[in-house]
Amino acid sequence: MKKPLIFAFIFQILILISMLFFAYAPLKLGEMIKVQATGYDPRDLLLGNYSNLRYEHISSIFTKEYFKNKEQIYLSLQKQGSFYIGKTLSREKPNSGLFLKGRVDYSYQKDDGYKTHLIFGIEKYYSTAKNSKNLEKKLRKQKAIVTLGVLNGLVRIKSVEI
Amino acid sequence: MLNKTFLKNQTKIWVEKGIIDKNQAMSILGLYNLSYDDKNKNFSIISILGYLFLGLSVIVMIGHNWENLPALARAGLLIFTTLALHIISFYLFKTKNNSNLFFLANLLYGASIILIAQAYHLGTYAPDGVFWWAFGSFLVAIFIKNPWVNLQCFTLALIWLYMELDNDFYPFAFWIFLAFCAYSLYFSKQSKTLYFLFLSSIIYFVPYSLVYFSFGGAWVSYKYMEYYLFLTPFFGYLAFLSIYKLNLEPYFNMTKIYINLLVNFFSFFLLSKSIHLDFSLALWQKLPFQITLGIIIMPILALTIALKNKDLYIISAFFVCVITSFFLPYPFWLINIILFSYYAYNVYKGIMSNDFSRYFIASLSVLIFAFMRYISLIHDYITAAIFFFICALILLMSAKIFKKYSGALS
């Protein structure tokens, strides 16, 4: 029973390498886009300080159709001026164009449609306690410009500038 | 537990005084699953605690966020450290048969997951990270059979379960973790803490799953609480019968105490007519008697018959009566007399079998029963008087019958 143990911890290392790959791939192989964001600074018990980012016309979008909480969705993007914003929300993967893969956080009825809040895994920007506080102060006054790497729906934060 | 500690201390004194020798002391303690020398165990606890703090210090250090170092360098360093620690742990395990260092290696593996999430700002879905942490750790645990590592893995699995439920997702993979845990309990050294967590998880998760799938993936909210509370003790009792059948000696007493507490606690719900009505209405609407018969009554009866134990016949009969009572209009006298007789029987059995926990729980139940009935019947003096008179008759007659029966036996 001792030899199969080697495969068990090699499995752990493979998991870590694959996580690293999926984290790294959109930044190296994906297309770089810029979006605008606002935010505030909370703290995670395990991961430390971070700034919570809300992306304009991406983190929440108005839809005619109702999407259930936690449902997997795809948000097609379109360029407006220098920045990208969300265009349409669908359950099926778009055939072309830039899109983000995420989940519905929650949605509620508004006017004749629904305000749908979305999560893409780019809502937290981890930094040191000092930098997070500085970023929070700046975010109170102005919007951040966030550069994202997008690859086949997978998205990662490259940088946050103010 | 206190009796065992007393016995352990006493045998050491007897050996010192020359009343018995060390081998005899070891044989006596072996009868109660105790070891004469516990030095290794104590050292093991200390080293595991040391590893725990070491792992926590790494995780806290990651929390500081060393963003001056490139993300890839940070992740690479920790992955390399995890691999190196696994290799050292493997070497120690192979040469000295000591597997405690895997506890720290699993913590570092989790720290690596946390660091990758932090370095690349991954906030997608936190439970996924905990899932891979628990799963990877379990794969190591099943080969080393170390009770501490098993406990560490199952604790991670429970954290993941909580996170998934909190996010309204059904945690399908928890069945895999339960299977891992059952395997570890059966083949590894005994661990009562792990067993307690495992049994609690079974009693919680099996009824939860049943309710979840019966109502089309709905979260067990307040709306379905009656089902959940109804199913829990019966699945607990089924688990108890299965453990009896499997003859899992080291865990048997613990299960008995646990189930006794659970069942007696549940039985108090039956004392209230309004709660009985709530349960009955919920059950009539959604859970037909045929399904109840199939998933609860039949397995209980089948296992009881297979076990051929008079005590279990009585307890199972009590269970079937309780289940059936929910499908009938509230039979006040019948329910109360059944409950009271059941508690009285348990007091008797507790005395006869020198089972202090059973005696204690049953006696306490009698007192709680009397208190609850006194409160609910206080406005109706005649009924209350008749009721307590009948209870007294049951106790006094039981005492006489039990005395006669035990006299005949001796």
PDB file of C-alpha atoms in Angstrom, chain B residues 9-287:
ATOM      1  CA  ASN B   9      -4.690   4.198  36.534  1.00  0.00           C
ATOM      2  CA  GLN B  10      -5.603   1.346  38.878  1.00  0.00           C
ATOM      3  CA  THR B  11      -3.829  -1.334  36.805  1.00  0.00           C
ATOM      4  CA  LYS B  12      -0.644   0.743  36.934  1.00  0.00           C
ATOM      5  CA  ILE B  13      -0.912   0.905  40.746  1.00  0.00           C
ATOM      6  CA  TRP B  14      -1.565  -2.879  40.921  1.00  0.00           C
ATOM      7  CA  VAL B  15       1.559  -3.504  38.807  1.00  0.00           C
ATOM      8  CA  GLU B  16       3.638  -1.186  41.004  1.00  0.00           C
ATOM      9  CA  LYS B  17       2.417  -2.994  44.138  1.00  0.00           C
ATOM     10  CA  GLY B  18       3.145  -6.379  42.569  1.00  0.00           C
ATOM     11  CA  ILE B  19      -0.483  -7.588  42.738  1.00  0.00           C
ATOM     12  CA  ILE B  20      -0.416  -8.340  39.012  1.00  0.00           C
ATOM     13  CA  ASP B  21       2.407  -8.283  36.462  1.00  0.00           C
ATOM     14  CA  LYS B  22       2.621  -6.052  33.379  1.00  0.00           C
ATOM     15  CA  ASN B  23       1.381  -8.778  31.007  1.00  0.00           C
ATOM     16  CA  GLN B  24      -1.709  -9.379  33.130  1.00  0.00           C
ATOM     17  CA  ALA B  25      -2.355  -5.613  33.228  1.00  0.00           C
ATOM     18  CA  MET B  26      -2.086  -5.491  29.429  1.00  0.00           C
ATOM     19  CA  SER B  27      -4.530  -8.410  29.090  1.00  0.00           C
ATOM     20  CA  ILE B  28      -7.050  -6.749  31.421  1.00  0.00           C
ATOM     21  CA  LEU B  29      -6.821  -3.419  29.595  1.00  0.00           C
ATOM     22  CA  GLY B  30      -6.999  -5.191  26.232  1.00  0.00           C
ATOM     23  CA  LEU B  31     -10.511  -6.395  27.155  1.00  0.00           C
ATOM     24  CA  TYR B  32     -11.604  -2.734  27.162  1.00  0.00           C
ATOM     25  CA  ASN B  33      -9.625  -1.636  24.092  1.00  0.00           C
ATOM     26  CA  LEU B  34      -7.107   0.197  26.267  1.00  0.00           C
ATOM     27  CA  SER B  35      -3.345   0.085  25.979  1.00  0.00           C
ATOM     28  CA  TYR B  36      -1.033  -0.101  28.974  1.00  0.00           C
ATOM     29  CA  ASP B  37       1.476   2.363  27.551  1.00  0.00           C
ATOM     30  CA  ASP B  38       0.068   5.461  25.843  1.00  0.00           C
ATOM     31  CA  LYS B  39       3.337   7.355  25.417  1.00  0.00           C
ATOM     32  CA  ASN B  40       3.310   7.135  21.603  1.00  0.00           C
ATOM     33  CA  LYS B  41      -0.246   8.392  21.413  1.00  0.00           C
ATOM     34  CA  ASN B  42       0.530  11.458  23.494  1.00  0.00           C
ATOM     35  CA  PHE B  43       3.572  12.298  21.413  1.00  0.00           C
ATOM     36  CA  SER B  44       1.473  11.890  18.294  1.00  0.00           C
ATOM     37  CA  ILE B  45      -1.034  14.474  19.564  1.00  0.00           C
ATOM     38  CA  ILE B  46       1.772  16.926  20.324  1.00  0.00           C
ATOM     39  CA  SER B  47       3.418  16.530  16.923  1.00  0.00           C
ATOM     40  CA  ILE B  48       0.065  16.845  15.102  1.00  0.00           C
ATOM     41  CA  LEU B  49      -0.685  20.053  17.012  1.00  0.00           C
ATOM     42  CA  GLY B  50       2.784  21.316  16.104  1.00  0.00           C
ATOM     43  CA  TYR B  51       2.144  20.576  12.421  1.00  0.00           C
ATOM     44  CA  LEU B  52      -1.241  22.261  12.651  1.00  0.00           C
ATOM     45  CA  PHE B  53       0.312  25.489  13.930  1.00  0.00           C
ATOM     46  CA  LEU B  54       3.091  25.280  11.354  1.00  0.00           C
ATOM     47  CA  GLY B  55       0.509  24.890   8.572  1.00  0.00           C
ATOM     48  CA  LEU B  56      -1.559  27.754   9.979  1.00  0.00           C
ATOM     49  CA  SER B  57       1.526  29.989  10.097  1.00  0.00           C
ATOM     50  CA  VAL B  58       2.120  29.307   6.368  1.00  0.00           C
ATOM     51  CA  ILE B  59      -1.525  30.104   5.551  1.00  0.00           C
ATOM     52  CA  VAL B  60      -1.421  33.322   7.605  1.00  0.00           C
ATOM     53  CA  MET B  61       1.866  34.275   5.936  1.00  0.00           C
ATOM     54  CA  ILE B  62       0.163  33.880   2.554  1.00  0.00           C
ATOM     55  CA  GLY B  63      -2.558  36.221   3.802  1.00  0.00           C
ATOM     56  CA  HIS B  64       0.046  38.992   4.065  1.00  0.00           C
ATOM     57  CA  ASN B  65       0.315  38.887   0.251  1.00  0.00           C
ATOM     58  CA  TRP B  66       3.914  39.043  -0.927  1.00  0.00           C
ATOM     59  CA  GLU B  67       3.058  40.894  -4.107  1.00  0.00           C
ATOM     60  CA  ASN B  68       6.629  42.087  -4.638  1.00  0.00           C
ATOM     61  CA  LEU B  69       7.469  38.506  -5.581  1.00  0.00           C
ATOM     62  CA  PRO B  70       6.106  37.413  -8.988  1.00  0.00           C
ATOM     63  CA  ALA B  71       2.953  35.273  -8.687  1.00  0.00           C
ATOM     64  CA  LEU B  72       4.500  32.376 -10.592  1.00  0.00           C
ATOM     65  CA  ALA B  73       7.569  32.380  -8.328  1.00  0.00           C
ATOM     66  CA  ARG B  74       5.366  32.363  -5.185  1.00  0.00           C
ATOM     67  CA  ALA B  75       3.170  29.529  -6.456  1.00  0.00           C
ATOM     68  CA  GLY B  76       6.180  27.571  -7.761  1.00  0.00           C
ATOM     69  CA  LEU B  77       7.958  27.869  -4.414  1.00  0.00           C
ATOM     70  CA  LEU B  78       4.997  26.548  -2.448  1.00  0.00           C
ATOM     71  CA  ILE B  79       4.259  23.728  -4.912  1.00  0.00           C
ATOM     72  CA  PHE B  80       7.904  22.698  -4.718  1.00  0.00           C
ATOM     73  CA  THR B  81       7.782  22.800  -0.887  1.00  0.00           C
ATOM     74  CA  THR B  82       4.603  20.688  -0.899  1.00  0.00           C
ATOM     75  CA  LEU B  83       6.241  18.114  -3.172  1.00  0.00           C
ATOM     76  CA  ALA B  84       9.425  18.081  -1.084  1.00  0.00           C
ATOM     77  CA  LEU B  85       7.450  17.603   2.131  1.00  0.00           C
ATOM     78  CA  HIS B  86       5.491  14.742   0.579  1.00  0.00           C
ATOM     79  CA  ILE B  87       8.745  13.060  -0.426  1.00  0.00           C
ATOM     80  CA  ILE B  88      10.165  13.462   3.113  1.00  0.00           C
ATOM     81  CA  SER B  89       6.864  12.196   4.597  1.00  0.00           C
ATOM     82  CA  PHE B  90       6.963   9.208   2.262  1.00  0.00           C
ATOM     83  CA  TYR B  91      10.551   8.448   3.270  1.00  0.00           C
ATOM     84  CA  LEU B  92       9.650   8.609   6.980  1.00  0.00           C
ATOM     85  CA  PHE B  93       6.596   6.458   6.391  1.00  0.00           C
ATOM     86  CA  LYS B  94       8.631   3.848   4.518  1.00  0.00           C
ATOM     87  CA  THR B  95      11.565   3.716   6.918  1.00  0.00           C
ATOM     88  CA  LYS B  96      10.030   4.498  10.323  1.00  0.00           C
ATOM     89  CA  ASN B  97       6.347   3.786   9.612  1.00  0.00           C
ATOM     90  CA  ASN B  98       5.562   7.283  10.871  1.00  0.00           C
ATOM     91  CA  SER B  99       2.924   9.030   8.751  1.00  0.00           C
ATOM     92  CA  ASN B 100       2.170  12.101  10.890  1.00  0.00           C
ATOM     93  CA  LEU B 101       4.159  14.435   8.615  1.00  0.00           C
ATOM     94  CA  PHE B 102       1.545  13.893   5.886  1.00  0.00           C
ATOM     95  CA  PHE B 103      -0.742  16.018   8.063  1.00  0.00           C
ATOM     96  CA  LEU B 104       1.546  18.986   7.446  1.00  0.00           C
ATOM     97  CA  ALA B 105       2.028  18.052   3.755  1.00  0.00           C
ATOM     98  CA  ASN B 106      -1.773  18.161   3.278  1.00  0.00           C
ATOM     99  CA  LEU B 107      -1.895  21.553   4.993  1.00  0.00           C
ATOM    100  CA  LEU B 108       0.797  22.855   2.644  1.00  0.00           C
ATOM    101  CA  TYR B 109      -1.145  21.452  -0.313  1.00  0.00           C
ATOM    102  CA  GLY B 110      -4.147  23.503   0.846  1.00  0.00           C
ATOM    103  CA  ALA B 111      -1.918  26.540   1.387  1.00  0.00           C
ATOM    104  CA  SER B 112      -0.758  26.194  -2.257  1.00  0.00           C
ATOM    105  CA  ILE B 113      -4.389  26.222  -3.442  1.00  0.00           C
ATOM    106  CA  ILE B 114      -5.024  29.351  -1.350  1.00  0.00           C
ATOM    107  CA  LEU B 115      -1.902  31.022  -2.696  1.00  0.00           C
ATOM    108  CA  ILE B 116      -2.767  30.328  -6.352  1.00  0.00           C
ATOM    109  CA  ALA B 117      -6.267  31.723  -5.760  1.00  0.00           C
ATOM    110  CA  GLN B 118      -4.786  34.828  -4.165  1.00  0.00           C
ATOM    111  CA  ALA B 119      -1.931  35.414  -6.623  1.00  0.00           C
ATOM    112  CA  TYR B 120      -4.275  35.212  -9.615  1.00  0.00           C
ATOM    113  CA  HIS B 121      -7.233  36.919  -7.927  1.00  0.00           C
ATOM    114  CA  LEU B 122      -9.451  33.848  -8.380  1.00  0.00           C
ATOM    115  CA  GLY B 123     -12.723  34.469  -6.672  1.00  0.00           C
ATOM    116  CA  THR B 124     -14.775  32.223  -8.972  1.00  0.00           C
ATOM    117  CA  TYR B 125     -16.171  29.782  -6.498  1.00  0.00           C
ATOM    118  CA  ALA B 126     -14.363  29.223  -3.202  1.00  0.00           C
ATOM    119  CA  PRO B 127     -15.871  25.760  -2.395  1.00  0.00           C
ATOM    120  CA  ASP B 128     -14.124  24.302  -5.467  1.00  0.00           C
ATOM    121  CA  GLY B 129     -10.760  25.048  -3.893  1.00  0.00           C
ATOM    122  CA  VAL B 130     -11.791  23.400  -0.617  1.00  0.00           C
ATOM    123  CA  PHE B 131     -13.161  20.416  -2.560  1.00  0.00           C
ATOM    124  CA  TRP B 132      -9.816  19.781  -4.317  1.00  0.00           C
ATOM    125  CA  TRP B 133      -8.028  20.249  -1.020  1.00  0.00           C
ATOM    126  CA  ALA B 134     -10.224  17.622   0.675  1.00  0.00           C
ATOM    127  CA  PHE B 135     -10.170  15.232  -2.298  1.00  0.00           C
ATOM    128  CA  GLY B 136      -6.382  15.369  -2.777  1.00  0.00           C
ATOM    129  CA  SER B 137      -5.837  14.922   0.960  1.00  0.00           C
ATOM    130  CA  PHE B 138      -8.187  11.910   1.101  1.00  0.00           C
ATOM    131  CA  LEU B 139      -6.254  10.178  -1.677  1.00  0.00           C
ATOM    132  CA  VAL B 140      -3.163  10.367   0.509  1.00  0.00           C
ATOM    133  CA  ALA B 141      -5.112   9.415   3.652  1.00  0.00           C
ATOM    134  CA  ILE B 142      -6.518   6.137   2.343  1.00  0.00           C
ATOM    135  CA  PHE B 143      -3.019   4.763   1.768  1.00  0.00           C
ATOM    136  CA  ILE B 144      -1.432   5.779   5.057  1.00  0.00           C
ATOM    137  CA  LYS B 145      -4.310   4.912   7.429  1.00  0.00           C
ATOM    138  CA  ASN B 146      -3.369   7.594   9.935  1.00  0.00           C
ATOM    139  CA  PRO B 147      -6.335   8.576  12.181  1.00  0.00           C
ATOM    140  CA  TRP B 148      -5.173  12.212  12.387  1.00  0.00           C
ATOM    141  CA  VAL B 149      -4.859  12.610   8.639  1.00  0.00           C
ATOM    142  CA  ASN B 150      -8.246  10.909   8.201  1.00  0.00           C
ATOM    143  CA  LEU B 151      -9.757  13.364  10.657  1.00  0.00           C
ATOM    144  CA  GLN B 152      -8.107  16.289   8.869  1.00  0.00           C
ATOM    145  CA  CYS B 153      -9.520  15.179   5.488  1.00  0.00           C
ATOM    146  CA  PHE B 154     -13.036  14.591   6.738  1.00  0.00           C
ATOM    147  CA  THR B 155     -13.038  17.970   8.502  1.00  0.00           C
ATOM    148  CA  LEU B 156     -12.122  19.575   5.165  1.00  0.00           C
ATOM    149  CA  ALA B 157     -14.908  17.602   3.479  1.00  0.00           C
ATOM    150  CA  LEU B 158     -17.371  18.909   6.093  1.00  0.00           C
ATOM    151  CA  ILE B 159     -16.225  22.497   5.522  1.00  0.00           C
ATOM    152  CA  TRP B 160     -16.789  21.942   1.806  1.00  0.00           C
ATOM    153  CA  LEU B 161     -20.241  20.459   2.519  1.00  0.00           C
ATOM    154  CA  TYR B 162     -21.193  23.513   4.564  1.00  0.00           C
ATOM    155  CA  MET B 163     -19.976  25.888   1.832  1.00  0.00           C
ATOM    156  CA  GLU B 164     -21.890  24.049  -0.898  1.00  0.00           C
ATOM    157  CA  LEU B 165     -25.107  23.990   1.119  1.00  0.00           C
ATOM    158  CA  ASP B 166     -24.648  27.644   1.929  1.00  0.00           C
ATOM    159  CA  ASN B 167     -24.503  28.315  -1.813  1.00  0.00           C
ATOM    160  CA  ASP B 168     -27.671  26.251  -2.428  1.00  0.00           C
ATOM    161  CA  PHE B 169     -25.842  23.503  -4.336  1.00  0.00           C
ATOM    162  CA  TYR B 170     -26.372  19.802  -3.694  1.00  0.00           C
ATOM    163  CA  PRO B 171     -22.945  18.378  -2.794  1.00  0.00           C
ATOM    164  CA  PHE B 172     -22.991  15.134  -4.839  1.00  0.00           C
ATOM    165  CA  ALA B 173     -19.326  14.445  -4.143  1.00  0.00           C
ATOM    166  CA  PHE B 174     -20.009  14.249  -0.406  1.00  0.00           C
ATOM    167  CA  TRP B 175     -21.055  10.630  -1.010  1.00  0.00           C
ATOM    168  CA  ILE B 176     -17.486   9.968  -2.167  1.00  0.00           C
ATOM    169  CA  PHE B 177     -16.139  11.545   1.015  1.00  0.00           C
ATOM    170  CA  LEU B 178     -18.519   9.441   3.115  1.00  0.00           C
ATOM    171  CA  ALA B 179     -17.297   6.318   1.297  1.00  0.00           C
ATOM    172  CA  PHE B 180     -13.665   7.374   1.896  1.00  0.00           C
ATOM    173  CA  CYS B 181     -14.458   7.912   5.539  1.00  0.00           C
ATOM    174  CA  ALA B 182     -16.249   4.558   5.935  1.00  0.00           C
ATOM    175  CA  TYR B 183     -13.243   2.861   4.338  1.00  0.00           C
ATOM    176  CA  SER B 184     -10.861   4.670   6.697  1.00  0.00           C
ATOM    177  CA  LEU B 185     -12.937   3.781   9.766  1.00  0.00           C
ATOM    178  CA  TYR B 186     -13.112   0.139   8.797  1.00  0.00           C
ATOM    179  CA  PHE B 187      -9.483  -0.377   7.830  1.00  0.00           C
ATOM    180  CA  SER B 188      -7.546   2.220   9.841  1.00  0.00           C
ATOM    181  CA  LYS B 189      -6.854   2.488  13.545  1.00  0.00           C
ATOM    182  CA  GLN B 190      -9.994   3.432  15.422  1.00  0.00           C
ATOM    183  CA  SER B 191     -10.768   7.111  15.818  1.00  0.00           C
ATOM    184  CA  LYS B 192     -13.789   7.963  17.910  1.00  0.00           C
ATOM    185  CA  THR B 193     -13.818  11.618  16.865  1.00  0.00           C
ATOM    186  CA  LEU B 194     -13.829  10.664  13.182  1.00  0.00           C
ATOM    187  CA  TYR B 195     -16.538   8.105  13.854  1.00  0.00           C
ATOM    188  CA  PHE B 196     -18.658  10.707  15.656  1.00  0.00           C
ATOM    189  CA  LEU B 197     -18.331  13.113  12.703  1.00  0.00           C
ATOM    190  CA  PHE B 198     -19.085  10.314  10.247  1.00  0.00           C
ATOM    191  CA  LEU B 199     -22.199   9.151  12.091  1.00  0.00           C
ATOM    192  CA  SER B 200     -23.447  12.738  12.480  1.00  0.00           C
ATOM    193  CA  SER B 201     -22.887  13.309   8.759  1.00  0.00           C
ATOM    194  CA  ILE B 202     -24.836  10.166   7.820  1.00  0.00           C
ATOM    195  CA  ILE B 203     -27.703  11.113  10.105  1.00  0.00           C
ATOM    196  CA  TYR B 204     -27.725  14.619   8.664  1.00  0.00           C
ATOM    197  CA  PHE B 205     -26.948  14.006   5.015  1.00  0.00           C
ATOM    198  CA  VAL B 206     -29.095  10.951   4.168  1.00  0.00           C
ATOM    199  CA  PRO B 207     -32.418  12.561   5.250  1.00  0.00           C
ATOM    200  CA  TYR B 208     -31.261  15.832   3.705  1.00  0.00           C
ATOM    201  CA  SER B 209     -30.698  14.104   0.351  1.00  0.00           C
ATOM    202  CA  LEU B 210     -34.072  12.409   0.542  1.00  0.00           C
ATOM    203  CA  VAL B 211     -35.833  15.690   1.233  1.00  0.00           C
ATOM    204  CA  TYR B 212     -33.767  17.468  -1.434  1.00  0.00           C
ATOM    205  CA  PHE B 213     -34.696  15.014  -4.183  1.00  0.00           C
ATOM    206  CA  SER B 214     -38.290  14.558  -3.039  1.00  0.00           C
ATOM    207  CA  PHE B 215     -38.965  18.259  -3.470  1.00  0.00           C
ATOM    208  CA  GLY B 216     -37.199  18.909  -6.748  1.00  0.00           C
ATOM    209  CA  GLY B 217     -33.895  20.198  -5.524  1.00  0.00           C
ATOM    210  CA  ALA B 218     -35.289  22.592  -2.974  1.00  0.00           C
ATOM    211  CA  TRP B 219     -33.104  23.633  -0.057  1.00  0.00           C
ATOM    212  CA  VAL B 220     -34.155  22.113   3.262  1.00  0.00           C
ATOM    213  CA  SER B 221     -35.678  25.306   4.485  1.00  0.00           C
ATOM    214  CA  TYR B 222     -38.073  25.891   7.325  1.00  0.00           C
ATOM    215  CA  LYS B 223     -40.839  24.713   4.980  1.00  0.00           C
ATOM    216  CA  TYR B 224     -39.499  21.163   4.936  1.00  0.00           C
ATOM    217  CA  MET B 225     -38.147  21.073   8.471  1.00  0.00           C
ATOM    218  CA  GLU B 226     -40.849  18.649   9.651  1.00  0.00           C
ATOM    219  CA  TYR B 227     -39.704  16.019   7.180  1.00  0.00           C
ATOM    220  CA  TYR B 228     -36.163  16.527   8.061  1.00  0.00           C
ATOM    221  CA  LEU B 229     -36.779  16.231  11.797  1.00  0.00           C
ATOM    222  CA  PHE B 230     -39.022  13.241  11.193  1.00  0.00           C
ATOM    223  CA  LEU B 231     -36.509  11.332   9.083  1.00  0.00           C
ATOM    224  CA  THR B 232     -33.375  12.060  11.142  1.00  0.00           C
ATOM    225  CA  PRO B 233     -33.926   9.746  14.164  1.00  0.00           C
ATOM    226  CA  PHE B 234     -35.152   6.912  11.970  1.00  0.00           C
ATOM    227  CA  PHE B 235     -32.093   7.026   9.773  1.00  0.00           C
ATOM    228  CA  GLY B 236     -30.067   7.282  12.949  1.00  0.00           C
ATOM    229  CA  TYR B 237     -31.724   4.111  14.217  1.00  0.00           C
ATOM    230  CA  LEU B 238     -31.133   2.382  10.879  1.00  0.00           C
ATOM    231  CA  ALA B 239     -27.448   3.352  11.115  1.00  0.00           C
ATOM    232  CA  PHE B 240     -27.388   1.943  14.673  1.00  0.00           C
ATOM    233  CA  LEU B 241     -28.897  -1.388  13.545  1.00  0.00           C
ATOM    234  CA  SER B 242     -26.414  -1.577  10.643  1.00  0.00           C
ATOM    235  CA  ILE B 243     -23.482  -0.982  13.009  1.00  0.00           C
ATOM    236  CA  TYR B 244     -24.882  -3.698  15.306  1.00  0.00           C
ATOM    237  CA  LYS B 245     -25.107  -6.058  12.344  1.00  0.00           C
ATOM    238  CA  LEU B 246     -21.591  -5.223  11.121  1.00  0.00           C
ATOM    239  CA  ASN B 247     -20.355  -5.866  14.667  1.00  0.00           C
ATOM    240  CA  LEU B 248     -18.221  -2.712  14.794  1.00  0.00           C
ATOM    241  CA  GLU B 249     -17.210  -3.287  18.400  1.00  0.00           C
ATOM    242  CA  PRO B 250     -15.083  -0.178  19.105  1.00  0.00           C
ATOM    243  CA  TYR B 251     -17.856   2.162  18.010  1.00  0.00           C
ATOM    244  CA  PHE B 252     -20.881   0.328  19.319  1.00  0.00           C
ATOM    245  CA  ASN B 253     -21.221   1.944  22.758  1.00  0.00           C
ATOM    246  CA  MET B 254     -20.729   5.412  21.363  1.00  0.00           C
ATOM    247  CA  THR B 255     -23.430   4.836  18.750  1.00  0.00           C
ATOM    248  CA  LYS B 256     -25.814   3.554  21.390  1.00  0.00           C
ATOM    249  CA  ILE B 257     -25.428   6.690  23.527  1.00  0.00           C
ATOM    250  CA  TYR B 258     -25.694   8.952  20.504  1.00  0.00           C
ATOM    251  CA  ILE B 259     -28.818   7.277  19.147  1.00  0.00           C
ATOM    252  CA  ASN B 260     -30.427   7.129  22.596  1.00  0.00           C
ATOM    253  CA  LEU B 261     -29.962  10.868  22.969  1.00  0.00           C
ATOM    254  CA  LEU B 262     -31.257  11.562  19.460  1.00  0.00           C
ATOM    255  CA  VAL B 263     -34.318   9.349  19.789  1.00  0.00           C
ATOM    256  CA  ASN B 264     -35.268  10.568  23.250  1.00  0.00           C
ATOM    257  CA  PHE B 265     -34.873  14.170  22.142  1.00  0.00           C
ATOM    258  CA  PHE B 266     -37.092  13.499  19.142  1.00  0.00           C
ATOM    259  CA  SER B 267     -39.697  11.737  21.269  1.00  0.00           C
ATOM    260  CA  PHE B 268     -40.340  15.001  23.139  1.00  0.00           C
ATOM    261  CA  PHE B 269     -41.819  16.418  19.926  1.00  0.00           C
ATOM    262  CA  LEU B 270     -44.515  13.799  20.173  1.00  0.00           C
ATOM    263  CA  LEU B 271     -45.677  15.181  23.481  1.00  0.00           C
ATOM    264  CA  SER B 272     -47.096  18.231  21.790  1.00  0.00           C
ATOM    265  CA  LYS B 273     -50.376  17.859  19.939  1.00  0.00           C
ATOM    266  CA  SER B 274     -49.676  20.904  17.760  1.00  0.00           C
ATOM    267  CA  ILE B 275     -46.228  19.667  16.709  1.00  0.00           C
ATOM    268  CA  HIS B 276     -47.710  16.241  15.994  1.00  0.00           C
ATOM    269  CA  LEU B 277     -50.331  17.958  13.843  1.00  0.00           C
ATOM    270  CA  ASP B 278     -47.675  19.979  11.940  1.00  0.00           C
ATOM    271  CA  PHE B 279     -45.648  16.841  11.290  1.00  0.00           C
ATOM    272  CA  SER B 280     -48.707  14.824  10.267  1.00  0.00           C
ATOM    273  CA  LEU B 281     -49.963  17.484   7.871  1.00  0.00           C
ATOM    274  CA  ALA B 282     -46.564  17.827   6.231  1.00  0.00           C
ATOM    275  CA  LEU B 283     -46.149  14.067   5.956  1.00  0.00           C
ATOM    276  CA  TRP B 284     -49.646  13.411   4.624  1.00  0.00           C
ATOM    277  CA  GLN B 285     -49.193  16.030   1.935  1.00  0.00           C
ATOM    278  CA  LYS B 286     -45.792  15.006   0.626  1.00  0.00           C
ATOM    279  CA  LEU B 287     -44.632  11.687   1.987  1.00  0.00           C
TER     280      LEU B 287
END
